[in-house]
Amino acid sequence: MKGKVTALLTANYDIVKIEKGTIVTPKGFSAAGLHSGVKKQRNDLGAIFCNVPASVASVYTLNKMQAAPLKVTKESIAKEKKIQAIVVNSGNANACTGKQGLEDAYAMRKAAAKKFNIPEHYAAVASTGVIGLQMPMDKILSGISQLNPEQTNESAEQFNEAIITTDLVTKSTCYQAQINGRPVTIAGSAKGSGMIKPNMATMLGFVTTDAAIESDILQLALKEVTDQTFNRITVDGDTSTNDMVTVMASGQAENELLHPSHPEWQVFVQLLRQTCEDLAKMIARDGEGATKLIEVEVKGALNDEDAGKIAKAVVGSPLVKTAVYGTDANWGRIIAAVGYSEAVIDPESIHMFVGPIQMLRDSQPLPFSEEEATAYLENHEVKFTIDLQIGEGYGKAWGCDLTYDYVRINASYRS
Amino acid sequence: MKGKVTALLTANYDIVKIEKGTIVTPKGFSAAGLHSGVKKQRNDLGAIFCNVPASVASVYTLNKMQAAPLKVTKESIAKEKKIQAIVVNSGNANACTGKQGLEDAYAMRKAAAKKFNIPEHYAAVASTGVIGLQMPMDKILSGISQLNPEQTNESAEQFNEAIITTDLVTKSTCYQAQINGRPVTIAGSAKGSGMIKPNMATMLGFVTTDAAIESDILQLALKEVTDQTFNRITVDGDTSTNDMVTVMASGQAENELLHPSHPEWQVFVQLLRQTCEDLAKMIARDGEGATKLIEVEVKGALNDEDAGKIAKAVVGSPLVKTAVYGTDANWGRIIAAVGYSEAVIDPESIHMFVGPIQMLRDSQPLPFSEEEATAYLENHEVKFTIDLQIGEGYGKAWGCDLTYDYVRINASYRS
């Protein structure tokens, strides 16, 4: 019943997780993070630096009110399709800040270029935090001058801390595989955690790899992988003004240039996919106020796109999210979300499972033990499986429960 | 700057609100409500009866998993485009209940026809409540046999109580206007209050009128009005399996048959619109856990459809809703929702107001007093106005804040 995506996801490409790996594990990269004063106490400014101009790929929020740093980063990348440094601040999104905001984003880029002694278009910038406040540029510029990227896990963790906002934990992952007999390493760092919804969100992702690959090809891979990972997570259905995922590739693994015709192309895609899926799930699990990770798996849909639509509708339903929080096996809400997902369904042919417990067979409700269902929903990871039985479409999505803490956090974010 | 809809909405058609009016105020209608035992204590079964076969119009949820009673009601209406009775239960939605559920909905209709001594296809049925549980038909059938509709406001209020679920208050309204020199009366009763989102929701609306109008023409009017009222409210973004709005017209006002070419056609449309808008706003204000009604007014959009999209996106944003709950003038979230609404915008030309306080002029943020803004957001009704300055499109939407109580109510709805 499973479609081509599954086959890809479950295939074994001898990919190894590097438990202690960070964004500086791939060859060529260093990182830094510090407290510049935008936020009260925690790190709020970070940088990733590559010792050569790196190939680059980047995807951005679909929100039409794109923040100033996104415009500047796009300009940098457009010029030569190479970048060497990314500077990121948290605490202020530099979004909806008008002309001043755009000038500030340029000033941030200029300061980064000066600090790292690179052309301006080799520097990218990103911001996350409150919307609509002007940037405290004195602090940002002074902070940039103090950034000293190093190739240590400690400096990577300083960067990871510098990019988070309401996240409770930092998020990073690292994998390695052999390509052309050489170890190729990839790693990522990300931040969540509200305004998270398919098509990017208040989400920043930074991926480093030492793979040798040209920017256009890297962009192809990133696009494909983003649709199956970052665009499959939902925290609250809001899509932010600031989000981007950027991949830098140093080429220092010295594999033969990657390309879809390379015999080990899928190994690289899988490295990138696993990295992005790890980060996406970490973001969902650490959604604002979340206590649980929800995974929705859809099989038997008309096509993969429809499967994705359904998985996202279920994982995004506030009623499903509150029921999971309350360990209430109110499966009717799951089916209601399937029904409004806009995917093609046959209302009479649906199988549905809450964890291992089948609730619907051919759309007929089955008797089940409330105790058993409640016990299942007390897990920190819960899974719903839906089989539409009309095709081969397959897809997953991830989200989190909706809790009192989500309301608490967001009722007073700025204070 | 206001488009045609505004003109219509604000025009004065000498429509009078009947403060003590109920669904039995229009000539020909009676109502009943009682406790049948589906719910623990409160009324859970009601009926509206017309002393003649009434013209009828009805709109339904777009959810593909439509509940059994909707199928049966559609069948009834399709046969002769007249109905004489509607029986409604709360406490159990009879949705996702398979073949048994469909049989039960037919049995409910049959019992209603027998009770009121009318052909089966003159009876409509509706249900609201938990999804996925089989109906306790012994209670329902016994309850139907005890329904005795009367033409008193007390019996109308018994009906109003019988249809609510987590609503805190019953919802009804009544208006009157002169058409052909005769008083034409219209009234409505509705229930909310979770799973409320554009394109119907866990929402039932029942409108009675003594206007003389044929079913097809009534359907035209209802469709137009629904798009501007019930389809403009959002509580949580979930679209239910059960929702419908049904209008019955007894014809006993003895006006000349209404039709778009009737000189007072717009008077009738305005009666219907005002009735539906009242009910829609009552539903939004009484959204699960809500403490405030939020109104979003959008002007200057490319067209009315885009204005509606933007208004709905803003009023549906969990981040806007939590900020309103927390009286936090975090206006960036409003603009972020404008950006992801999928409407055409010019990111550089937006005016935006929180109540009377202008936050953006031509997309440039303005200084404002936090104290003043917080004080404004402490009102029980808050309004955001967005002027895109690119066209004549105009629209409104209504919603409510997102509170701890929404989570509490929905984390344990079934228990």
Coordinates of N, CA and C in Angstrom, one line a residue, chain B residues 115 217 281:
Chain B
K115 N -45.2 11.6 14.7 CA -45.6 12.5 15.7 C -46.4 13.7 15.2
I217 N -35.8 30.6 -4.5 CA -35.4 32.0 -4.3 C -34.9 32.2 -2.9
K281 N -22.5 36.5 15.2 CA -21.8 37.2 16.2 C -22.0 36.6 17.6

